Amino acid sequence: MRRILILGGTGEARSLAAALADDPSIDTVSSLAGRVRDPRIPAGDVRIGGFGGEDGLADWLRGNPVDAIVDATHPFAARITENAAEAARRCRIPLVVLRRPQWSPVPGDDWRRVPDLSAAATLLPGLGARIFLTVGRQGVGAFADLRALWFLVRAIDPPEVDRPARSILLLARGPFTVPAEIDLMREHRIDVLVTKNSGGEQTAAKLHAARELGLPVVMIDRPPLPSAAAIVGDVAGALDWIRSDR
C-alpha cells in the first residue's frame, strides 16, 4: 500500500482525499494547518496543526514515511509550499503542487493588478472610499492604517490582527451567488473590491458582481511557485500523477 501526504485545507484537497478513499492500494493522511476554527474534514486520516517549518516537516517525514506528497494548500500559502518543496527535496520524496487555475479578466472587468497586500493598500485611496475587502483574515492588517476609508471585511473567522478603524466584519464561508453579492455591494455602497487571485468557483461570484456594477477590482497576484515543483491544475491531474510510475 502506498501512503500519500496531502497538504490540504482547500476544496481540491478534500476532493482528492475523497477520490483516493476507495482505492485499496493507497492510504492517505491529510494535514490541515489549523488556521480555520471549524475546518471541513477530508476523508481518511487527518492531522491538524503546523509542522514547524521545513525542518519540522522533514523530521515528521522521517518518522512517518510517505511515498509522495501533494501540496494542495491555498494558492497564497507560499511559505507552506516553500517548506514542503525543501523538505521533500531533503527527504527525496516526490512532490506535486495542485493549484486550481487563476481567474482571468474578461470584457467588462476593470482590474488593477498588484503584486501584494502592501501594493493594494497603497493603491486604494485613489480608487474609492468604501471598500469590500476579501483577502482572508491574515491579510486584513495591511489595511489597518487607511483611516480615511471605510471597509466591509469578509472572512471565515475573525481576524487576529488590527483591522481598519472604520470597518465592519462579516463572517461568511462560500460558495456565494452573484445576486447575493450584488445585493451586498449595493447595500454597503461599495466603490472597490479587493481580493486575491485565488481562482475557483466558490468565491468567483464577487467578480461577476463587480463587473455588473461597474466596480474596479484590485486583484492581488499569486506568489510564485518553487521553480523545481511539478504542477497540476486539478484533481484529475493529481490522481494521474499519484498513480503514474515514478
Backbone as JSON, one array per atom type, in Angstrom:
{
  "sequence": "MRRILILGGTGEARSLAAALADDPSIDTVSSLAGRVRDPRIPAGDVRIGGFGGEDGLADWLRGNPVDAIVDATHPFAARITENAAEAARRCRIPLVVLRRPQWSPVPGDDWRRVPDLSAAATLLPGLGARIFLTVGRQGVGAFADLRALWFLVRAIDPPEVDRPARSILLLARGPFTVPAEIDLMREHRIDVLVTKNSGGEQTAAKLHAARELGLPVVMIDRPPLPSAAAIVGDVAGALDWIRSDR",
  "N": [[0.84, -1.19, 0.0], [0.59, 2.17, -0.89], [1.48, 5.27, 0.62], [0.19, 8.5, 0.94], [0.81, 11.85, 1.52], [-1.27, 14.55, 1.94], [-1.19, 17.89, 1.77], [-3.43, 20.02, 2.93], [-6.61, 21.73, 3.13], [-8.05, 23.01, 1.22], [-10.78, 22.95, -1.2], [-10.06, 21.33, -3.33], [-8.16, 19.66, -2.14], [-9.78, 18.2, -0.37], [-11.47, 16.93, -2.23], [-9.61, 15.35, -3.56], [-8.72, 13.65, -1.51], [-11.14, 12.32, -1.04], [-11.48, 11.03, -3.5], [-9.41, 9.21, -3.42], [-10.09, 7.62, -1.31], [-11.46, 5.24, -1.73], [-9.65, 3.62, -2.91], [-7.96, 0.72, -2.58], [-5.25, 0.4, -2.68], [-3.98, 2.61, -1.82], [-3.15, 4.7, 0.86], [-4.06, 7.53, 2.7], [-3.02, 10.56, 4.32], [-4.19, 13.52, 5.49], [-3.09, 16.79, 6.01], [-3.92, 19.56, 7.92], [-3.56, 23.02, 8.42], [-4.71, 24.23, 10.61], [-5.69, 26.79, 10.89], [-8.27, 27.62, 10.46], [-11.18, 27.77, 12.36], [-13.31, 25.93, 12.34], [-12.79, 23.59, 10.48], [-13.45, 21.95, 7.33], [-13.49, 18.57, 7.32], [-11.5, 16.23, 5.66], [-11.78, 13.02, 3.92], [-10.34, 9.97, 5.19], [-7.23, 9.58, 7.1], [-6.38, 12.25, 9.3], [-4.4, 15.01, 10.26], [-3.97, 17.82, 12.35], [-2.6, 21.02, 12.52], [0.49, 22.93, 12.43], [3.77, 22.02, 11.1], [6.1, 23.14, 11.94], [7.83, 24.57, 10.23], [10.24, 23.96, 7.54], [12.19, 22.25, 8.62], [10.79, 20.97, 10.68], [8.81, 19.65, 9.19], [10.4, 17.96, 7.62], [11.49, 16.35, 9.65], [9.12, 15.15, 10.54], [8.43, 13.68, 8.28], [10.5, 11.84, 8.2], [9.9, 10.33, 10.43], [7.41, 9.43, 9.8], [6.98, 7.81, 7.28], [6.23, 8.5, 3.86], [5.11, 7.9, 0.49], [4.72, 9.82, -1.42], [4.04, 13.34, -1.83], [1.37, 15.6, -1.92], [0.9, 18.88, -2.46], [-1.73, 20.63, -1.79], [-2.52, 23.08, -0.86], [-3.74, 26.44, -0.09], [-3.59, 28.81, -2.78], [-2.17, 31.07, -1.92], [-0.65, 30.28, 0.18], [2.21, 30.57, 0.53], [4.53, 30.16, 2.09], [4.15, 27.63, 3.25], [4.2, 26.05, 0.96], [6.81, 26.49, 0.03], [8.25, 25.39, 2.2], [7.39, 22.74, 2.03], [8.4, 21.95, -0.47], [11.17, 22.11, -0.02], [11.52, 20.33, 2.17], [10.65, 17.95, 0.98], [12.61, 17.67, -0.98], [14.89, 17.31, 0.61], [14.28, 14.93, 1.87], [13.99, 13.28, -0.23], [11.52, 12.7, -1.5], [8.91, 12.35, -3.81], [7.07, 15.2, -4.98], [4.13, 16.99, -5.77], [2.51, 19.96, -6.81], [-0.72, 20.99, -6.43], [-2.68, 23.23, -7.95], [-5.42, 25.18, -8.48], [-6.65, 26.76, -11.52], [-5.89, 30.22, -12.15], [-8.0, 33.14, -11.83], [-9.02, 35.04, -14.69], [-9.25, 38.2, -16.33], [-12.21, 39.3, -18.05], [-14.03, 40.71, -20.88], [-15.39, 43.81, -19.87], [-14.51, 43.77, -17.27], [-12.72, 45.62, -14.78], [-9.82, 45.54, -13.79], [-7.21, 46.1, -11.45], [-4.15, 45.11, -11.2], [-1.96, 43.98, -8.7], [1.13, 43.28, -6.92], [1.14, 42.45, -4.23], [-0.2, 42.59, -0.83], [0.55, 45.01, 0.38], [0.97, 46.72, -1.8], [-1.64, 46.81, -2.75], [-2.94, 48.18, -0.66], [-1.67, 50.67, -0.87], [-2.61, 51.57, -3.32], [-5.37, 51.95, -3.0], [-6.5, 54.5, -1.86], [-6.83, 56.25, -4.04], [-8.88, 55.2, -5.52], [-11.45, 54.8, -4.4], [-13.89, 55.23, -1.7], [-15.27, 53.4, -0.17], [-14.77, 50.17, 0.64], [-14.73, 46.77, -0.29], [-13.38, 44.18, 1.25], [-11.76, 41.25, 0.71], [-9.63, 39.36, 1.5], [-8.86, 37.35, 3.15], [-8.45, 36.55, 6.63], [-5.88, 36.9, 7.66], [-4.69, 38.79, 6.11], [-5.79, 41.25, 6.6], [-4.62, 43.15, 8.27], [-2.85, 44.65, 6.73], [-4.25, 46.81, 5.82], [-4.94, 48.36, 7.9], [-4.1, 50.94, 8.56], [-5.41, 52.71, 6.93], [-7.21, 55.09, 7.49], [-8.99, 56.91, 6.44], [-10.7, 55.57, 4.8], [-13.56, 53.4, 4.38], [-14.43, 50.08, 5.3], [-15.82, 46.98, 4.34], [-15.26, 44.02, 5.69], [-14.77, 40.75, 4.86], [-14.55, 37.46, 6.07], [-13.75, 34.05, 6.95], [-13.21, 33.37, 9.63], [-12.79, 35.46, 12.57], [-10.45, 38.14, 12.19], [-7.14, 38.06, 13.58], [-5.54, 40.18, 13.75], [-4.94, 43.75, 13.68], [-7.63, 45.65, 12.39], [-9.02, 47.92, 9.92], [-10.05, 51.06, 11.34], [-12.49, 52.17, 10.62], [-14.64, 50.08, 9.87], [-16.64, 47.16, 9.22], [-17.23, 43.79, 10.2], [-17.85, 40.86, 8.45], [-18.68, 37.62, 8.83], [-18.42, 34.83, 6.92], [-18.75, 31.97, 4.77], [-17.99, 30.71, 1.58], [-19.79, 28.66, -0.89], [-20.73, 31.63, -2.77], [-23.41, 33.51, -4.28], [-24.07, 35.23, -7.38], [-26.33, 37.12, -7.46], [-26.65, 37.55, -4.66], [-24.18, 38.65, -4.0], [-24.2, 41.01, -5.49], [-26.35, 42.31, -4.25], [-25.24, 42.63, -1.68], [-23.06, 44.34, -2.17], [-24.37, 46.59, -3.13], [-25.96, 47.24, -0.92], [-24.04, 48.1, 0.92], [-22.9, 50.15, -0.42], [-20.58, 49.89, -2.01], [-17.46, 50.85, -3.41], [-15.08, 49.76, -4.39], [-13.66, 46.58, -4.98], [-11.49, 44.42, -3.27], [-9.35, 41.73, -3.66], [-7.75, 38.47, -3.57], [-6.08, 36.6, -6.12], [-7.3, 33.88, -6.07], [-8.65, 32.0, -7.57], [-11.01, 29.48, -8.77], [-14.46, 28.4, -8.23], [-15.9, 28.82, -5.91], [-15.8, 31.39, -4.75], [-16.01, 33.12, -6.86], [-18.19, 34.62, -7.58], [-18.21, 37.25, -6.62], [-16.61, 38.63, -8.4], [-18.09, 38.59, -10.75], [-20.22, 40.09, -9.84], [-18.99, 42.59, -9.32], [-18.32, 43.26, -11.95], [-20.88, 43.52, -13.09], [-21.77, 45.76, -11.69], [-20.0, 47.66, -12.44], [-17.62, 48.13, -11.02], [-14.26, 48.82, -9.94], [-11.67, 46.37, -9.52], [-9.26, 45.49, -7.28], [-6.78, 43.36, -7.79], [-4.88, 40.94, -6.34], [-1.91, 39.45, -7.17], [-0.83, 36.0, -7.4], [1.69, 34.45, -5.32], [4.93, 33.36, -6.54], [5.54, 29.94, -7.55], [7.69, 27.3, -6.27], [10.56, 26.79, -8.29], [11.33, 24.25, -9.1], [9.16, 22.62, -8.79], [6.75, 20.08, -9.59], [3.68, 20.6, -11.24], [0.16, 20.52, -11.18], [-3.17, 21.19, -12.4], [-5.65, 20.41, -11.5], [-7.81, 18.04, -9.74], [-7.97, 15.64, -11.17], [-5.57, 15.68, -12.58], [-3.8, 15.46, -10.43], [-4.45, 12.9, -9.5], [-3.65, 11.34, -11.69], [-0.91, 11.83, -11.56], [-0.25, 10.71, -9.07], [-0.83, 8.02, -9.52], [0.86, 7.28, -11.51], [3.9, 5.72, -12.62], [6.85, 6.26, -10.78]],
  "CA": [[0.0, 0.0, 0.0], [1.32, 3.43, -0.95], [0.96, 6.28, 1.55], [0.26, 9.82, 0.34], [0.55, 13.0, 2.38], [-1.94, 15.65, 1.27], [-1.21, 19.16, 2.49], [-4.76, 20.39, 2.48], [-7.31, 22.93, 3.54], [-8.81, 23.52, 0.08], [-11.76, 22.04, -1.76], [-9.35, 20.35, -4.15], [-7.56, 18.68, -1.25], [-10.85, 17.31, 0.1], [-11.9, 16.1, -3.35], [-8.56, 14.37, -3.81], [-8.8, 12.64, -0.44], [-12.34, 11.51, -1.27], [-11.26, 10.18, -4.68], [-8.46, 8.14, -3.06], [-10.57, 6.87, -0.15], [-11.93, 3.92, -2.13], [-8.57, 2.89, -3.58], [-7.34, -0.12, -1.55], [-3.79, 0.39, -2.8], [-3.45, 3.9, -1.38], [-3.53, 5.22, 2.18], [-3.8, 8.97, 2.7], [-3.12, 11.36, 5.53], [-4.34, 14.93, 5.13], [-2.61, 17.71, 7.04], [-4.55, 20.88, 7.92], [-2.73, 23.93, 9.2], [-5.41, 24.57, 11.85], [-5.96, 28.23, 10.97], [-9.72, 27.8, 10.44], [-11.7, 27.22, 13.61], [-14.2, 24.8, 12.1], [-12.44, 23.16, 9.13], [-14.13, 20.82, 6.72], [-12.55, 17.46, 7.48], [-11.49, 15.33, 4.5], [-11.8, 11.57, 4.15], [-9.06, 9.38, 5.53], [-6.55, 10.06, 8.3], [-6.21, 13.71, 9.31], [-3.64, 15.66, 11.32], [-4.24, 19.26, 12.37], [-1.54, 21.79, 13.14], [1.68, 23.11, 11.63], [4.89, 21.11, 11.32], [7.25, 23.85, 12.48], [8.75, 24.91, 9.16], [10.77, 22.88, 6.71], [12.87, 21.28, 9.47], [9.77, 20.18, 11.35], [8.17, 18.76, 8.21], [11.37, 16.92, 7.29], [11.53, 15.42, 10.79], [7.87, 14.37, 10.54], [8.5, 12.73, 7.17], [11.42, 10.75, 8.58], [9.21, 9.49, 11.4], [6.12, 8.99, 9.23], [7.33, 7.71, 5.86], [5.2, 8.53, 2.82], [5.65, 7.65, -0.84], [4.6, 11.03, -2.23], [3.37, 14.47, -1.19], [0.58, 16.51, -2.76], [0.64, 20.18, -1.84], [-2.99, 21.17, -2.27], [-2.85, 24.19, 0.02], [-4.27, 27.64, -0.74], [-2.59, 29.41, -3.68], [-1.39, 32.11, -1.26], [0.09, 29.7, 1.31], [3.54, 30.47, -0.09], [5.54, 29.62, 3.0], [3.93, 26.19, 3.37], [4.65, 25.44, -0.28], [8.28, 26.52, 0.04], [8.72, 24.41, 3.18], [7.11, 21.39, 1.52], [9.34, 21.66, -1.55], [12.5, 21.89, 0.54], [11.51, 19.09, 2.96], [10.57, 16.82, 0.04], [13.93, 17.53, -1.6], [15.82, 16.77, 1.59], [13.91, 13.54, 2.18], [13.92, 12.57, -1.51], [10.14, 12.24, -1.68], [8.27, 13.08, -4.91], [6.06, 16.18, -4.58], [3.42, 17.72, -6.81], [1.7, 21.07, -6.33], [-2.04, 21.07, -7.05], [-3.16, 24.61, -7.9], [-6.5, 25.5, -9.4], [-6.3, 27.87, -12.41], [-6.17, 31.57, -11.7], [-9.0, 33.91, -12.55], [-8.53, 35.94, -15.73], [-10.26, 39.21, -16.64], [-13.0, 39.17, -19.28], [-14.56, 42.03, -21.28], [-16.24, 44.43, -18.85], [-13.79, 43.84, -16.0], [-11.79, 46.73, -14.55], [-8.88, 45.01, -12.8], [-5.93, 46.76, -11.17], [-3.35, 44.02, -10.66], [-0.86, 44.39, -7.82], [1.9, 42.09, -6.54], [1.0, 42.01, -2.85], [-1.15, 43.33, 0.0], [1.04, 46.37, 0.59], [0.68, 47.49, -3.02], [-3.09, 47.03, -2.8], [-3.26, 49.25, 0.29], [-1.16, 51.93, -1.41], [-3.43, 51.96, -4.47], [-6.78, 52.17, -2.68], [-7.03, 55.85, -1.64], [-7.18, 56.92, -5.28], [-9.91, 54.47, -6.26], [-12.79, 54.9, -3.82], [-13.95, 55.46, -0.26], [-15.92, 52.28, 0.5], [-14.0, 49.04, 0.12], [-15.11, 45.4, 0.05], [-12.08, 43.54, 1.44], [-11.91, 39.79, 0.77], [-8.25, 38.88, 1.35], [-8.58, 36.43, 4.24], [-8.29, 37.25, 7.9], [-4.49, 37.21, 7.95], [-4.24, 39.92, 5.31], [-6.54, 42.46, 6.93], [-3.76, 44.11, 8.93], [-2.17, 45.52, 5.77], [-5.12, 47.95, 5.51], [-5.38, 48.94, 9.18], [-3.74, 52.36, 8.68], [-6.18, 53.52, 5.98], [-8.27, 55.62, 8.36], [-9.96, 57.73, 5.7], [-11.56, 54.69, 4.02], [-14.48, 52.51, 5.11], [-14.23, 48.72, 4.81], [-16.58, 45.77, 4.65], [-14.26, 42.95, 5.76], [-15.39, 39.43, 4.92], [-13.61, 36.38, 6.36], [-14.39, 32.87, 7.56], [-13.03, 33.53, 11.07], [-12.38, 36.83, 12.9], [-9.0, 38.42, 12.1], [-6.38, 38.17, 14.82], [-4.68, 41.34, 13.56], [-5.7, 45.0, 13.64], [-8.34, 45.92, 11.15], [-9.27, 49.36, 9.8], [-10.93, 51.61, 12.37], [-13.82, 52.34, 10.01], [-14.91, 48.82, 9.19], [-17.5, 46.17, 9.84], [-16.77, 42.44, 9.91], [-18.87, 39.91, 8.02], [-18.15, 36.26, 8.84], [-19.18, 34.02, 5.96], [-17.97, 31.0, 4.0], [-18.61, 30.43, 0.29], [-19.92, 29.46, -2.11], [-21.62, 32.78, -2.82], [-24.1, 33.66, -5.56], [-23.94, 36.57, -7.98], [-27.34, 38.05, -6.95], [-26.38, 37.9, -3.27], [-23.01, 39.54, -3.97], [-24.66, 42.31, -5.98], [-27.15, 42.94, -3.18], [-24.34, 43.02, -0.6], [-22.28, 45.51, -2.58], [-25.29, 47.73, -3.19], [-26.37, 47.59, 0.45], [-22.95, 48.81, 1.6], [-22.44, 51.22, -1.31], [-19.17, 49.58, -2.25], [-16.8, 51.5, -4.55], [-13.94, 48.98, -4.87], [-13.46, 45.23, -4.45], [-10.09, 43.99, -3.14], [-9.33, 40.29, -3.48], [-6.59, 37.73, -4.04], [-6.4, 35.76, -7.27], [-7.34, 32.51, -5.57], [-9.24, 31.1, -8.55], [-12.08, 28.6, -8.3], [-15.85, 28.84, -8.35], [-16.53, 29.08, -4.6], [-15.88, 32.82, -4.44], [-15.92, 33.91, -8.1], [-19.39, 35.45, -7.79], [-17.92, 38.66, -6.35], [-16.05, 39.22, -9.62], [-19.24, 38.82, -11.64], [-20.99, 41.21, -9.27], [-18.25, 43.83, -9.58], [-18.47, 43.56, -13.38], [-22.24, 44.01, -13.3], [-21.92, 47.06, -11.06], [-19.01, 48.57, -12.97], [-16.68, 48.49, -9.95], [-12.88, 48.36, -10.1], [-11.22, 45.27, -8.68], [-7.83, 45.4, -7.01], [-6.51, 41.93, -7.82], [-3.54, 40.63, -5.84], [-1.34, 38.3, -7.88], [-0.32, 34.88, -6.6], [3.14, 34.33, -5.18], [5.47, 32.34, -7.45], [5.76, 28.59, -7.04], [9.08, 26.85, -6.36], [10.88, 26.56, -9.7], [11.52, 22.83, -9.4], [7.95, 21.87, -8.45], [5.79, 19.58, -10.56], [2.44, 21.34, -11.01], [-1.06, 20.11, -11.88], [-4.19, 22.21, -12.23], [-6.92, 19.9, -10.99], [-7.74, 16.77, -9.02], [-7.68, 14.58, -12.13], [-4.13, 15.71, -12.81], [-3.13, 14.93, -9.24], [-4.66, 11.45, -9.48], [-2.77, 10.76, -12.71], [0.47, 11.91, -11.07], [-0.1, 9.75, -7.97], [-0.92, 6.65, -9.99], [1.88, 7.02, -12.51], [5.15, 5.16, -12.09], [7.86, 7.29, -10.54]],
  "C": [[0.88, 1.25, 0.0], [0.66, 4.44, -0.01], [1.24, 7.66, 0.98], [-0.05, 10.87, 1.4], [-0.07, 14.11, 1.54], [-1.89, 16.86, 2.19], [-2.45, 19.9, 2.02], [-5.28, 21.71, 3.0], [-8.15, 23.55, 2.43], [-9.86, 22.5, -0.36], [-11.11, 20.97, -2.61], [-8.71, 19.27, -3.29], [-8.61, 17.7, -0.74], [-11.33, 16.4, -1.02], [-10.88, 15.03, -3.67], [-8.6, 13.27, -2.77], [-10.01, 11.73, -0.63], [-12.15, 10.57, -2.44], [-10.34, 9.02, -4.35], [-8.99, 7.21, -1.97], [-10.98, 5.45, -0.5], [-10.86, 3.1, -2.84], [-7.83, 2.04, -2.54], [-5.82, -0.13, -1.61], [-3.15, 1.66, -2.26], [-4.02, 4.27, -0.02], [-3.17, 6.7, 2.2], [-3.81, 9.52, 4.13], [-3.16, 12.82, 5.08], [-3.88, 15.79, 6.31], [-3.27, 19.06, 6.86], [-3.77, 21.79, 8.85], [-3.39, 24.33, 10.52], [-5.73, 26.04, 11.99], [-7.45, 28.55, 10.92], [-10.31, 27.09, 11.64], [-12.54, 25.96, 13.41], [-13.93, 24.26, 10.69], [-13.33, 22.03, 8.64], [-13.15, 19.66, 6.65], [-12.63, 16.53, 6.27], [-11.59, 13.87, 4.91], [-10.39, 11.1, 4.51], [-8.48, 9.94, 6.82], [-6.29, 11.56, 8.17], [-5.33, 14.1, 10.49], [-3.88, 17.16, 11.21], [-3.13, 19.96, 13.12], [-0.32, 21.87, 12.25], [2.77, 22.1, 11.98], [6.06, 21.8, 12.0], [8.29, 24.14, 11.42], [9.28, 23.7, 8.42], [11.5, 21.84, 7.53], [11.87, 20.37, 10.17], [9.08, 19.21, 10.41], [9.13, 17.63, 7.82], [11.48, 15.89, 8.41], [10.28, 14.54, 10.81], [7.92, 13.31, 9.44], [9.44, 11.57, 7.48], [10.75, 9.79, 9.56], [7.91, 8.9, 10.91], [6.3, 8.85, 7.72], [6.12, 7.74, 4.94], [5.89, 8.32, 1.48], [5.6, 8.87, -1.74], [3.85, 12.09, -1.42], [2.61, 15.26, -2.24], [0.34, 17.78, -1.97], [-0.6, 20.76, -2.49], [-3.47, 22.28, -1.35], [-3.37, 25.37, -0.79], [-3.2, 28.25, -1.64], [-1.73, 30.49, -3.04], [-0.65, 31.6, -0.02], [1.54, 29.47, 0.88], [4.56, 29.82, 0.82], [5.39, 28.11, 3.15], [4.47, 25.48, 2.13], [6.18, 25.4, -0.36], [8.85, 25.48, 1.01], [8.53, 22.98, 2.68], [8.11, 21.02, 0.44], [10.73, 21.35, -1.0], [12.55, 20.59, 1.35], [11.45, 17.86, 2.05], [11.92, 16.59, -0.64], [14.91, 16.85, -0.64], [15.55, 15.3, 1.87], [13.76, 12.67, 0.94], [12.55, 11.9, -1.71], [9.52, 13.02, -2.83], [7.17, 14.0, -4.39], [5.44, 16.8, -5.82], [2.6, 18.81, -6.15], [0.4, 21.1, -7.13], [-2.57, 22.48, -6.86], [-4.25, 24.8, -8.93], [-6.1, 26.67, -10.3], [-6.66, 29.22, -11.79], [-7.4, 32.12, -12.42], [-8.32, 34.77, -13.6], [-9.62, 36.96, -16.05], [-10.95, 38.91, -17.96], [-13.51, 40.55, -19.66], [-15.56, 42.56, -20.25], [-15.59, 44.53, -17.5], [-12.87, 45.06, -15.97], [-10.85, 46.3, -13.42], [-7.66, 45.92, -12.68], [-5.06, 45.72, -10.47], [-2.17, 44.57, -9.87], [-0.14, 43.14, -7.33], [1.64, 41.58, -5.14], [0.02, 42.91, -2.1], [-0.73, 44.78, 0.18], [0.75, 47.25, -0.61], [-0.81, 47.77, -3.16], [-3.49, 48.17, -1.87], [-2.81, 50.61, -0.22], [-2.05, 52.45, -2.52], [-4.82, 52.45, -4.08], [-7.23, 53.62, -2.54], [-7.41, 56.59, -2.92], [-8.32, 56.29, -6.03], [-11.32, 54.65, -5.7], [-12.72, 55.0, -2.32], [-14.52, 54.28, 0.51], [-15.45, 50.99, -0.15], [-14.59, 47.71, 0.62], [-13.81, 44.59, 0.06], [-12.27, 42.04, 1.65], [-10.54, 39.15, 0.56], [-7.88, 37.85, 2.41], [-8.21, 37.17, 5.5], [-6.86, 37.64, 8.18], [-3.99, 38.43, 7.19], [-4.86, 41.25, 5.68], [-5.63, 43.54, 7.51], [-3.05, 45.06, 7.98], [-2.96, 46.78, 5.46], [-5.51, 48.74, 6.76], [-5.1, 50.43, 9.29], [-4.52, 53.26, 7.73], [-7.42, 54.07, 6.67], [-9.32, 56.44, 7.62], [-10.96, 56.88, 4.92], [-12.45, 53.85, 4.94], [-14.4, 51.13, 4.46], [-15.35, 47.79, 5.25], [-15.58, 44.62, 4.55], [-14.98, 41.62, 5.86], [-14.31, 38.36, 5.11], [-14.39, 35.21, 6.95], [-14.36, 32.98, 9.07], [-12.6, 34.97, 11.35], [-10.87, 37.02, 12.75], [-8.37, 38.52, 13.48], [-5.35, 39.29, 14.72], [-5.56, 42.59, 13.6], [-6.43, 45.11, 12.32], [-8.65, 47.42, 11.09], [-10.28, 49.84, 10.83], [-12.35, 51.78, 11.86], [-14.13, 51.09, 9.2], [-15.98, 48.05, 9.94], [-17.03, 44.8, 9.36], [-17.95, 41.54, 9.57], [-18.22, 38.52, 7.98], [-19.03, 35.38, 7.95], [-18.22, 33.11, 5.21], [-18.71, 30.71, 2.7], [-19.11, 28.98, 0.21], [-20.95, 30.58, -1.98], [-22.26, 32.85, -4.2], [-23.95, 35.08, -6.08], [-25.04, 37.51, -7.48], [-27.07, 38.49, -5.52], [-25.2, 38.86, -3.16], [-23.39, 40.94, -4.47], [-25.45, 43.04, -4.9], [-26.25, 43.43, -2.05], [-23.56, 44.28, -0.95], [-23.15, 46.76, -2.68], [-25.68, 48.2, -1.79], [-25.3, 48.43, 1.14], [-22.3, 49.88, 0.73], [-20.95, 51.09, -1.62], [-18.67, 50.3, -3.51], [-15.75, 50.62, -5.2], [-13.96, 47.61, -4.2], [-11.97, 44.94, -4.41], [-10.09, 42.49, -2.86], [-8.01, 39.72, -3.95], [-7.01, 36.85, -5.21], [-6.31, 34.28, -6.87], [-7.83, 31.53, -6.62], [-10.37, 30.28, -7.94], [-13.45, 29.24, -8.37], [-16.47, 29.26, -7.03], [-16.76, 30.57, -4.35], [-15.83, 33.7, -5.68], [-17.1, 34.84, -8.3], [-19.11, 36.93, -7.54], [-17.35, 39.37, -7.57], [-17.14, 39.51, -10.63], [-20.06, 40.01, -11.15], [-20.3, 42.54, -9.53], [-18.36, 44.24, -11.04], [-19.86, 44.14, -13.67], [-22.42, 45.43, -12.8], [-20.91, 48.09, -11.57], [-17.97, 49.02, -11.96], [-15.27, 48.03, -10.3], [-12.56, 47.26, -9.1], [-9.71, 45.38, -8.52], [-7.51, 43.93, -6.82], [-5.06, 41.67, -7.43], [-3.04, 39.34, -6.5], [-0.85, 37.24, -6.91], [1.19, 34.97, -6.43], [3.66, 33.25, -6.12], [5.62, 30.99, -6.75], [7.24, 28.24, -7.11], [9.41, 26.39, -7.78], [10.97, 25.09, -10.06], [10.25, 22.0, -9.21], [7.24, 21.33, -9.68], [4.44, 20.19, -10.22], [1.32, 20.71, -11.83], [-2.17, 21.1, -11.52], [-5.51, 21.73, -11.68], [-6.72, 18.55, -10.33], [-7.42, 15.62, -9.96], [-6.19, 14.52, -12.43], [-3.35, 15.16, -11.64], [-3.28, 13.42, -9.16], [-3.76, 10.76, -10.5], [-1.33, 10.74, -12.21], [0.71, 10.87, -9.99], [-0.01, 8.32, -8.5], [0.11, 6.3, -11.07], [3.12, 6.41, -11.85], [6.16, 6.28, -11.92], [8.97, 6.7, -9.69]]
}
